[in-house]
CSV table of C-alpha atoms in Angstrom, one decimal:
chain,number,residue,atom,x,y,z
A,14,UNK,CA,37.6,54.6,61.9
A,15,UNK,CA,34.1,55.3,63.2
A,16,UNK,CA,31.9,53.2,60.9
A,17,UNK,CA,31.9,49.1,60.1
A,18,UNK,CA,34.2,48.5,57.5
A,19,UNK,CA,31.7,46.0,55.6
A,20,UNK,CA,29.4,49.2,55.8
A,21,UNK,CA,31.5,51.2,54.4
A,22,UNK,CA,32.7,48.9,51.5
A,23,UNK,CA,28.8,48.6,51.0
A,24,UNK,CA,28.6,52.5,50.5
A,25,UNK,CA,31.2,52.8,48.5
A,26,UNK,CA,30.1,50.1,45.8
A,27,UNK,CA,25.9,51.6,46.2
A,28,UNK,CA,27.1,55.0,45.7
A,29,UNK,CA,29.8,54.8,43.2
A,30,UNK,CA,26.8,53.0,41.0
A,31,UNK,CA,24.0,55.3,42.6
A,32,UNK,CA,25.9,59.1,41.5
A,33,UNK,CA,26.4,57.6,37.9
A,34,UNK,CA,22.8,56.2,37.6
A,35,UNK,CA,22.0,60.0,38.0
A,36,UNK,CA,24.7,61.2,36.1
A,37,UNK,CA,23.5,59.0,32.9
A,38,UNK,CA,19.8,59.7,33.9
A,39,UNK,CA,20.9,63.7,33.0
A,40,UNK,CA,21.0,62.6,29.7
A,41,UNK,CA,17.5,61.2,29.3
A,42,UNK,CA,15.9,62.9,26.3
A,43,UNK,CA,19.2,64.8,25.4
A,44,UNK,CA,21.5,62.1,23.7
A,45,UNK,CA,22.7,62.7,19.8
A,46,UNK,CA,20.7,60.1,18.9
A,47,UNK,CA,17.6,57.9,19.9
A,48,UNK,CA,19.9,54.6,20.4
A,49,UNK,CA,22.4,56.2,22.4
A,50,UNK,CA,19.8,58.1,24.6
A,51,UNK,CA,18.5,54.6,25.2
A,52,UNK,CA,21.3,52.7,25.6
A,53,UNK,CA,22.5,55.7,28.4
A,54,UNK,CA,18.9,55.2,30.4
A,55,UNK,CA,19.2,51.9,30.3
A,56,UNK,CA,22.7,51.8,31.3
A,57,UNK,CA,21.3,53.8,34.3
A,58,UNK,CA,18.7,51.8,35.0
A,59,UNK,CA,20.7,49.0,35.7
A,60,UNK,CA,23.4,50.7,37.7
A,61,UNK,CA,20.1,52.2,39.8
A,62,UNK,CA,18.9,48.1,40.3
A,63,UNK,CA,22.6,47.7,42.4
A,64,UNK,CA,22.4,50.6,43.9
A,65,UNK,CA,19.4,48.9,45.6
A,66,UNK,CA,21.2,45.9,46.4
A,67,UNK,CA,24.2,47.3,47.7
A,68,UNK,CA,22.5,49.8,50.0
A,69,UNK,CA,19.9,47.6,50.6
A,70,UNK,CA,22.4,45.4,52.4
A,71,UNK,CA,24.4,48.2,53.7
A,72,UNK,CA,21.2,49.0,55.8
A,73,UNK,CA,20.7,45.8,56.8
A,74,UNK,CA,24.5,45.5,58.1
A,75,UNK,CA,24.2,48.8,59.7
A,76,UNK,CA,21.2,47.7,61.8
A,77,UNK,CA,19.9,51.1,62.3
A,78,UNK,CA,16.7,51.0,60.0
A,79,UNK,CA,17.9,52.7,57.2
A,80,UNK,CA,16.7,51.2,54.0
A,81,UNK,CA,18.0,51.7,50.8
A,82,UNK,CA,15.9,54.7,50.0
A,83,UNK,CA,16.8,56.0,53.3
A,84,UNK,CA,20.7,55.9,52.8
A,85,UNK,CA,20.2,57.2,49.2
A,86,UNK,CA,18.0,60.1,49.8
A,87,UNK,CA,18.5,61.2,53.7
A,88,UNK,CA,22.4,61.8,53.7
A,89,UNK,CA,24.6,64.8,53.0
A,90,UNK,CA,27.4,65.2,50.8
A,91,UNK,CA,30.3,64.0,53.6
A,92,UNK,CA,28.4,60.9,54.1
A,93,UNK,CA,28.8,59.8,50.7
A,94,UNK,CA,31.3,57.5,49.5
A,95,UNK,CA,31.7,57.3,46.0
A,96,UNK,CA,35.0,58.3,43.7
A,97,UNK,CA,35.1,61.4,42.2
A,98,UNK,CA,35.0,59.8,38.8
A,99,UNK,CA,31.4,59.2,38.7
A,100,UNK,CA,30.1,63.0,40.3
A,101,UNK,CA,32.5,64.4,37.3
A,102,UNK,CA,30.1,66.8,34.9
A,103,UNK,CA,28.9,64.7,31.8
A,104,UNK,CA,30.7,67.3,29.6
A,105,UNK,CA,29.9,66.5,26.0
A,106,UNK,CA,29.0,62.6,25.0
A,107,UNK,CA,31.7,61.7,24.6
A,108,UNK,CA,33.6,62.9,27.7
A,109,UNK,CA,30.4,60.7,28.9
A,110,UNK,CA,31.3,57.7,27.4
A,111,UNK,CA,35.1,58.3,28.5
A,112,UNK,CA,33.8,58.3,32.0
A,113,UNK,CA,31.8,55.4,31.7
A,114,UNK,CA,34.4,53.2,29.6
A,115,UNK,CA,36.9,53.9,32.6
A,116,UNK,CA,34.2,53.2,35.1
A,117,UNK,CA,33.2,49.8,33.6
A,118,UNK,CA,36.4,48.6,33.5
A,119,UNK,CA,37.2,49.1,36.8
A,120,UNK,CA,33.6,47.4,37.6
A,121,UNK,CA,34.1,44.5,35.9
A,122,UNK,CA,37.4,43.5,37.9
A,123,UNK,CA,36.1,44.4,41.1
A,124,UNK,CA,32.9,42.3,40.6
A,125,UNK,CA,35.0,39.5,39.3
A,126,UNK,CA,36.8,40.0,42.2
A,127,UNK,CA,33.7,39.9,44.9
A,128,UNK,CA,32.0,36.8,43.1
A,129,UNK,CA,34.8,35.2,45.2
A,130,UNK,CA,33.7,37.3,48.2
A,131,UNK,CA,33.8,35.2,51.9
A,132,UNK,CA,30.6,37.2,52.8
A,133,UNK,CA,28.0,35.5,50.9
A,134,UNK,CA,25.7,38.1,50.5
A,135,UNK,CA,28.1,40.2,48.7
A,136,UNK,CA,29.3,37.4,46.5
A,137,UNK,CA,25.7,37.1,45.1
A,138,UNK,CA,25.2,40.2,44.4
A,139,UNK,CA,28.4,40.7,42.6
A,140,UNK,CA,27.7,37.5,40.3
A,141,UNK,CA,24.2,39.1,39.5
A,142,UNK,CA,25.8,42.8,38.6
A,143,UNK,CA,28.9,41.1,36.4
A,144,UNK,CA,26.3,39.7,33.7
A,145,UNK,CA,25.0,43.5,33.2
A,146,UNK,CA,28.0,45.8,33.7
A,147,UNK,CA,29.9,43.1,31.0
A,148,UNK,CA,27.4,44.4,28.7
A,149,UNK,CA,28.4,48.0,29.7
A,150,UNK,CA,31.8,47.2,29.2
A,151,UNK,CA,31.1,45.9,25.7
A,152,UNK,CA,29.9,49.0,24.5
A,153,UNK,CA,31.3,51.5,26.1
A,154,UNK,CA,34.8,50.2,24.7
A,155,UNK,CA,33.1,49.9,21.3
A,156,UNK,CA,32.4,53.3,21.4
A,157,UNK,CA,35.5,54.8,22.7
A,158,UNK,CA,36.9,52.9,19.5
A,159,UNK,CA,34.5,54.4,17.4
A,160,UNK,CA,34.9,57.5,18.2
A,161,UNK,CA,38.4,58.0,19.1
A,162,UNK,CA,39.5,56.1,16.0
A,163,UNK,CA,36.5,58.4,13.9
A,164,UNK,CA,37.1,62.1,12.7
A,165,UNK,CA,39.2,64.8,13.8
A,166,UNK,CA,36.8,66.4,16.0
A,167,UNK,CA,35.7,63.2,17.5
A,168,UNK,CA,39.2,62.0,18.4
A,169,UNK,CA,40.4,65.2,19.7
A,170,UNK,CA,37.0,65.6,21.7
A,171,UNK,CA,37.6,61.6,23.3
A,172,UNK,CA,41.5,62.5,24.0
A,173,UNK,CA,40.8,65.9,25.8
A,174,UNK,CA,38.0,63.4,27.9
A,175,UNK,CA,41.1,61.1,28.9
A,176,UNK,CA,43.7,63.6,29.5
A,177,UNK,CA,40.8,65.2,32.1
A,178,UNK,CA,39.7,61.5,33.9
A,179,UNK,CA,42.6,59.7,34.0
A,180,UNK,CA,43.8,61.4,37.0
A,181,UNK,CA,40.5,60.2,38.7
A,182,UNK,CA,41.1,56.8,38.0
A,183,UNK,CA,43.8,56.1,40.6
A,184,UNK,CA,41.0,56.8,43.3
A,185,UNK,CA,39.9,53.3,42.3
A,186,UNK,CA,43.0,51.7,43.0
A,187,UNK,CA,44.4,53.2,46.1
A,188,UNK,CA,43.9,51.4,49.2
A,189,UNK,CA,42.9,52.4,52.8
A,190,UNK,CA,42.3,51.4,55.9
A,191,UNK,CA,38.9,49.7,55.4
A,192,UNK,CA,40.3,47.9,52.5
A,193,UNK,CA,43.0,46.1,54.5
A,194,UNK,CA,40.5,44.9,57.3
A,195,UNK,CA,38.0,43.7,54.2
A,196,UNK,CA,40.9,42.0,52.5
A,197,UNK,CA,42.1,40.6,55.6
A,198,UNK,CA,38.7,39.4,56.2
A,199,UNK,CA,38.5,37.6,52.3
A,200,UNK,CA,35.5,40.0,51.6
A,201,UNK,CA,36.6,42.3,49.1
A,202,UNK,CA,40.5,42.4,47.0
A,203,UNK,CA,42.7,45.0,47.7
A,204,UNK,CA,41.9,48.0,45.7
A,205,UNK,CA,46.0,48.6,44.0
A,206,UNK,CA,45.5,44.3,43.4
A,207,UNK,CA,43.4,45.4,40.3
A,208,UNK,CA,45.5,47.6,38.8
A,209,UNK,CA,47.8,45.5,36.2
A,210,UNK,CA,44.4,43.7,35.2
A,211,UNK,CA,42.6,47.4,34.6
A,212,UNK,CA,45.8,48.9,32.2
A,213,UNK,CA,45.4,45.4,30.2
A,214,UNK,CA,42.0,46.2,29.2
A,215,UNK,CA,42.4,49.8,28.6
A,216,UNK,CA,45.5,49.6,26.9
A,217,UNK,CA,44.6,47.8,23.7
A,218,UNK,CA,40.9,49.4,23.6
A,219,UNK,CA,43.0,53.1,23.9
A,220,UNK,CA,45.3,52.0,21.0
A,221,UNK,CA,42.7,50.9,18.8
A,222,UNK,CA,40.9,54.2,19.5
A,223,UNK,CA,44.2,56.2,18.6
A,224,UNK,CA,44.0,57.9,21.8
A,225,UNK,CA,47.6,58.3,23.8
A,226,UNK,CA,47.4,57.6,27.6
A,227,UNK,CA,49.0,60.4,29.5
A,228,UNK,CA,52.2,59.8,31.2
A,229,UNK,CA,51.0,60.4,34.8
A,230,UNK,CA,50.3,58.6,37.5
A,231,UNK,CA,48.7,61.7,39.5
A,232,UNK,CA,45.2,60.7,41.3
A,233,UNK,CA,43.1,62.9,42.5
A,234,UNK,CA,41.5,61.7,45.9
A,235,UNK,CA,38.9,62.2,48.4
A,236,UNK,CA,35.5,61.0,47.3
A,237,UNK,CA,35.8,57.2,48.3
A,238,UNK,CA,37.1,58.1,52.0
A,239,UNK,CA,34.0,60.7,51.9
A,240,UNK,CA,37.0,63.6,53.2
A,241,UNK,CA,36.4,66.0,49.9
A,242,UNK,CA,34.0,65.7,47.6
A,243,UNK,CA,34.3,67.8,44.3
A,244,UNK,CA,31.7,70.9,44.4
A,245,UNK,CA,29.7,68.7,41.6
A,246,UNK,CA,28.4,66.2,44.6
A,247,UNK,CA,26.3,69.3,46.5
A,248,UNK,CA,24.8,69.9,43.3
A,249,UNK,CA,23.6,66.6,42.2
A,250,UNK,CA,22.1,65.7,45.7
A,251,UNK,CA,19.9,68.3,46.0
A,252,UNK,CA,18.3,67.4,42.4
A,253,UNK,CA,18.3,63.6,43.4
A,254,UNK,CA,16.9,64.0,46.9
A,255,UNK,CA,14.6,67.6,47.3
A,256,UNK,CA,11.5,65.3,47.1
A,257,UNK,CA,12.3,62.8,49.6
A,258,UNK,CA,13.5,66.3,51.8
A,259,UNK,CA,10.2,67.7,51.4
A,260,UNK,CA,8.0,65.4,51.6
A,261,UNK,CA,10.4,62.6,53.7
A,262,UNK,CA,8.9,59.2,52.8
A,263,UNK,CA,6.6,60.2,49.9
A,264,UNK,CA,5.8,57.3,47.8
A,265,UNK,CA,4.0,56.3,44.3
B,10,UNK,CA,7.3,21.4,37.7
B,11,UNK,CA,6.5,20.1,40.8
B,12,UNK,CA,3.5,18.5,41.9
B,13,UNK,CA,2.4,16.0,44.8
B,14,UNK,CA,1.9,18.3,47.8
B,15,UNK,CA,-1.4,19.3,48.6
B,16,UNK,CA,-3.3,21.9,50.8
B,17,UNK,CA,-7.0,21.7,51.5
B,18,UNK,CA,-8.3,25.3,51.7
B,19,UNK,CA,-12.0,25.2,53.5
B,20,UNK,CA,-13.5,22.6,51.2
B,21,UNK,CA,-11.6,21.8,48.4
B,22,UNK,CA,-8.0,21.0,47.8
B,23,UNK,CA,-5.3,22.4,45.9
B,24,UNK,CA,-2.3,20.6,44.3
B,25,UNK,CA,1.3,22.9,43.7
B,26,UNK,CA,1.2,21.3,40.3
B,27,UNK,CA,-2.5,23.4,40.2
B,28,UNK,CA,-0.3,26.4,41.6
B,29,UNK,CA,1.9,26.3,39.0
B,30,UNK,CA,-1.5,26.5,36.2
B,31,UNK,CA,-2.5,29.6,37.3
B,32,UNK,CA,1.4,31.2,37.7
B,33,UNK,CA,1.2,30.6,33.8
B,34,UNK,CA,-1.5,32.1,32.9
B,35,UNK,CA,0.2,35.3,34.6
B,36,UNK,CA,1.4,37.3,31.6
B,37,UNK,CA,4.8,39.2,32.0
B,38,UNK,CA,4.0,42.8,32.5
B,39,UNK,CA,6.1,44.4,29.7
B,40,UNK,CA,6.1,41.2,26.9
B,41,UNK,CA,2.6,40.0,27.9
B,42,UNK,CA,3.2,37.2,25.0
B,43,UNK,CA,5.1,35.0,27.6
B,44,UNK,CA,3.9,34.3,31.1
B,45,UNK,CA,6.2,34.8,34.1
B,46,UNK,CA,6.3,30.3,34.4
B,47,UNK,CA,7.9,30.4,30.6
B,48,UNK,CA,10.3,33.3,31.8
B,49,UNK,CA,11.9,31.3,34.2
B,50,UNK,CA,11.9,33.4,37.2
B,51,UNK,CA,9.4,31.2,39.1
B,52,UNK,CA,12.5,29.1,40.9
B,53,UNK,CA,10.1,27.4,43.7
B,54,UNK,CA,7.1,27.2,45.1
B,55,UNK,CA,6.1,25.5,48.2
B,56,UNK,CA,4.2,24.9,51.2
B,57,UNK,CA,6.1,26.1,54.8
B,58,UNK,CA,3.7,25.8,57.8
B,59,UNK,CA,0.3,27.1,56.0
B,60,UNK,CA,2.3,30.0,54.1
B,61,UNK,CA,2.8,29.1,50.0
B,62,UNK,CA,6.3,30.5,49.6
B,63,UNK,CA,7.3,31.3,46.4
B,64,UNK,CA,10.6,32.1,44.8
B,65,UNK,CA,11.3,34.8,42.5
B,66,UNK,CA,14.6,35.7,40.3
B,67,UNK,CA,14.6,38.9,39.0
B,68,UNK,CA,15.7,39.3,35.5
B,69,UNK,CA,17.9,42.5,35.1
B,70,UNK,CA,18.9,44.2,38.6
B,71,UNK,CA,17.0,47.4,37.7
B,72,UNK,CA,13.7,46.3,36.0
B,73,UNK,CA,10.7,48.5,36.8
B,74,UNK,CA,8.7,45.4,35.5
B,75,UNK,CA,9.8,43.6,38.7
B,76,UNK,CA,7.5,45.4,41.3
B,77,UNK,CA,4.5,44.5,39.4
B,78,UNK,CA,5.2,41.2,38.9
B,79,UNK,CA,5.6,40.9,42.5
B,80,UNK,CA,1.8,42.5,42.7
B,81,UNK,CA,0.7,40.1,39.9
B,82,UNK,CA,1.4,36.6,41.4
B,83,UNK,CA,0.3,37.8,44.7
B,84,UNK,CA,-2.7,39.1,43.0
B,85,UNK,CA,-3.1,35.7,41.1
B,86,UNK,CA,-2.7,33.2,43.9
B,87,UNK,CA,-4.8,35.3,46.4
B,88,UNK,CA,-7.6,34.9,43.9
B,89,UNK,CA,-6.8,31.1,44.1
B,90,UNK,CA,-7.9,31.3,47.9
B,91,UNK,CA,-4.5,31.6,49.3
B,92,UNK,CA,-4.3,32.9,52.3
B,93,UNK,CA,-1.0,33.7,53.1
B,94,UNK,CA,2.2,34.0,50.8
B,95,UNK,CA,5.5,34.8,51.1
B,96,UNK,CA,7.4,36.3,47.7
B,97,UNK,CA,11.1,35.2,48.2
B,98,UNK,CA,13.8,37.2,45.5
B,99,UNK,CA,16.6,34.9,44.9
B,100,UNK,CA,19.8,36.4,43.4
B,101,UNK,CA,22.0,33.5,43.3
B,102,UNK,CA,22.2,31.7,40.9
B,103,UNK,CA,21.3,34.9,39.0
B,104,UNK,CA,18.2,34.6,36.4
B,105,UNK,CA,19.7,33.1,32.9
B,106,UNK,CA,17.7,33.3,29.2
B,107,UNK,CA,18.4,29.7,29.3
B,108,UNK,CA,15.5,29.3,31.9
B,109,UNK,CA,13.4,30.9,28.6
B,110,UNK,CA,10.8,27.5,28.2
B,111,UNK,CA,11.1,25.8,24.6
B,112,UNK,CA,7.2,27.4,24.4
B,113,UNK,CA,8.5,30.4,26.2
B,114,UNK,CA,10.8,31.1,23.2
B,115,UNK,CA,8.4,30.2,20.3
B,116,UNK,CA,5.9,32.8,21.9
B,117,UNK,CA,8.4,35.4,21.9
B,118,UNK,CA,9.3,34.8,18.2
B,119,UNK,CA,5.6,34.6,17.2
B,120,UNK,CA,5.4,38.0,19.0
B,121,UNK,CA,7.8,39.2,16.8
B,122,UNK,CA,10.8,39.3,19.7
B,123,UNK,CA,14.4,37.1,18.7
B,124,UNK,CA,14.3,35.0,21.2
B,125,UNK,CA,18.2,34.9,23.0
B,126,UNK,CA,21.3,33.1,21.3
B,127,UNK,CA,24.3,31.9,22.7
B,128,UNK,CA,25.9,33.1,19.3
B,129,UNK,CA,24.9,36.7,20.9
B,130,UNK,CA,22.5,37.5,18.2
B,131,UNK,CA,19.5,36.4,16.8
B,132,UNK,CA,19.3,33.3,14.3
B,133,UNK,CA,17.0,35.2,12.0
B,134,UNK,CA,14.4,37.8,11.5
B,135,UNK,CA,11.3,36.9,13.6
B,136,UNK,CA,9.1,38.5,10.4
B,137,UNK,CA,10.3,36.9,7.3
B,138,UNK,CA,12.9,34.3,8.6
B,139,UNK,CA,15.9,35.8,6.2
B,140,UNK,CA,19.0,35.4,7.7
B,141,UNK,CA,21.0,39.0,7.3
B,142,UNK,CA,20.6,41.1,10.2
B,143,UNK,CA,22.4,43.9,11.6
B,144,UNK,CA,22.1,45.4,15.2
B,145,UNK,CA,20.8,48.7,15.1
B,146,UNK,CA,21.6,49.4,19.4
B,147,UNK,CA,22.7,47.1,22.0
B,148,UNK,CA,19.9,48.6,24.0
B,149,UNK,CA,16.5,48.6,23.5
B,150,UNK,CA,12.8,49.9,24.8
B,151,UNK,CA,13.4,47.3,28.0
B,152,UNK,CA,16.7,46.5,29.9
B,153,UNK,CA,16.1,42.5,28.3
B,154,UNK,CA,16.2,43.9,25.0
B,155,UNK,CA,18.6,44.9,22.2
B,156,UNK,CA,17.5,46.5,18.5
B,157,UNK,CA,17.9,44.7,15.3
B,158,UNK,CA,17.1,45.2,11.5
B,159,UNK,CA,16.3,42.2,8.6
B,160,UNK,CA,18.5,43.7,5.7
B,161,UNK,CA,15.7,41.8,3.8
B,162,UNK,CA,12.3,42.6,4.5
B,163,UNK,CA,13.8,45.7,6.1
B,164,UNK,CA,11.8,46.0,9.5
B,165,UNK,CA,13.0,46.7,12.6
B,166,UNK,CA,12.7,44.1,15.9
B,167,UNK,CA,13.5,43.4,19.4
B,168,UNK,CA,15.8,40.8,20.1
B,169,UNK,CA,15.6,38.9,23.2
B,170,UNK,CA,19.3,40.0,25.1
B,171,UNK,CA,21.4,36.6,25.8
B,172,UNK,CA,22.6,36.6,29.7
């Protein structure tokens, strides 16, 4: 392993938020209604404020002058370290909202989990994120509900969603190398530790949508170890960074 | 509030407790009904070796109002003759709406904003008073806010997000 393992950890959580902040952003002006469009920016919004936090302190731990702008708009895809989950196309809304129900769930344990974290930096961070990605996690559940328990094109529209992103949920829960050595070191929990927690909160919310959880436990992988991407990543990157390419350290 | 340490500054003096005035008068950007004092994000402010330092907690991780506020007290205690400040952001504990002054929330509701609940919504309509609401989005036009609707008088308003 070439990099700092607390560096890496730090990509992984400023990226996973900083690819869904531009994922969400996509729908700025095109959600079915007003609310929802909203809600979706603002969601974005706050996943962008981490994003600044976490990368913010991964360039301060990496001690080589890199800011947070400078991590988020001067690397290329193999550098990046986020799951596959959040690159995934936003499909229609409510493959969206799929996406972002699974997401949130996983969030919320994880930041439980680094509220408790040895490294105090992290630990504050995580206790300010948990207060906003709760509230993400209250309505994205709501509306997973809503609209897999609504008509038949809704439900068979949210069902088709699951039965394409479950299999890039495991991703969250599969440990490495790094995550041993930031267990070990009482920074972060093991990633498979937060697995039992995550299928309690998805199982009732999935029921009381009507929606059946495949039968698989098949993960795709690659995105948090930064070894293969999905094609979608080179896409988004060049939207997110051309201006900070061609004109490197522009600013308003 | 704190008060009792004092700077003189060429020929006159200056109190924190005067510091603290004039970071009240500074209106926040986006609900310019409340000043950034009655918000609660002003955690400290004090004197370290000639530099005023002053501590900031931001409200939600990604507000865009947060930059400017930054430029605002700096712009407000430079015109106090301050000659050297130091803006500290303080995560931990993160910003609460309990911080939200008693006066802090009565501006908001004259405004026309809920101000936050622990219930999780607000207590009435800031218009009319009635008492039957419904939520209209969880989100609103800034990350602290939520949409809501008096089933009486009928109008929409922003409530004030509880975190």
């Amino acid at each position: 392993m070439a990099a700092d393992p607390l560096f890496e950890l730090l990509l992984r959580m400023g990226d996973n938020t900083l690819i869904l902040a531009q994922r969400l952003s996509q729908w700025c002006g095109h959600g079915p209604t007003l609310e929802e469009d909203i809600a979706l920016a603002n969601i974005a919004l706050d996943l962008t404020g981490h994003t600044q936090l976490w990368l913010g302190l991964a360039g301060e731990v990496e001690g080589a002058g890199r800011d947070a702008d400078g991590l988020a708009f001067h690397r290329d895809v193999w550098d990046f370290r986020n799951t596959l989950l959040v690159e995934q196309p936003n499909g229609d809304f409510g493959q969206t909202i799929m996406r972002q129900y699974l997401f949130d769930a996983w969030h919320v344990l994880q930041l439980e989990a680094l509220r408790e974290s040895s490294n105090p930096q992290v630990a504050e961070i995580a206790e300010k994120a948990i207060k906003e990605v709760s509230y993400h996690q209250e309505r994205s559940s709501e509306t997973v509900i809503g609209l897999g328990d609504g008509t038949e094109e809704s439900h068979a529209r949210m069902q088709a969603a699951l039965d394409l992103l479950l299999p890039y949920v495991g991703e969250f829960f599969a440990n490495d190398a790094v995550d041993e050595i930031m267990k070990e070191a009482g920074i972060a929990p093991l990633p498979d530790s937060l697995r039992s927690a995550f299928d309690e909160q998805i199982t009732p919310v999935m029921q009381a949508a009507t929606l059946t959880v495949p039968d698989t436990d098949f993960a795709h992988s690659g995105g948090k170890s930064g070894r293969q991407h999905s094609e979608h990543l080179g896409h988004i990157l060049p939207q997110m960074q051309w201006l900070q390419r061609a004109y490197p350290d522009a600013s308003w | 509030m704190q008060a009792g340490s004092t700077i003189t500054l060429g020929d006159r003096s200056l109190s924190l407790e005067q510091i603290w005035q004039r970071l009240d008068e500074v209106p926040d950007p986006e609900i310019p009904a409340i000043s950034l004092v009655d918000l609660g994000i002003i955690r400290d402010v004090r004197w370290e070796d000639g530099t005023l330092e002053v501590t900031v907690s931001p409200t939600y991780s990604g507000c865009p109002a947060t930059s400017m506020i930054k430029l605002e007290i700096i712009k407000a205690l430079t015109e106090l003759g301050i000659p050297r400040i130091d803006l500290k952001r303080q995560l931990s504990p993160p910003w609460t709406t309990d911080w939200i002054s008693e006066r802090g929330r009565k501006r908001l509701e004259d405004y026309g904003i809920a101000p936050p609940q622990p219930a999780g919504g607000p207590q009435h309509c800031p218009h009319c008073r009635a008492e039957e609401l419904e939520r209209i989005s969880q989100f609103g036009s800034t990350p602290c806010k939520a949409q809501w609707r008096c089933k009486t008088c009928l109008e929409p308003f922003d409530y004030f997000k509880c975190i």
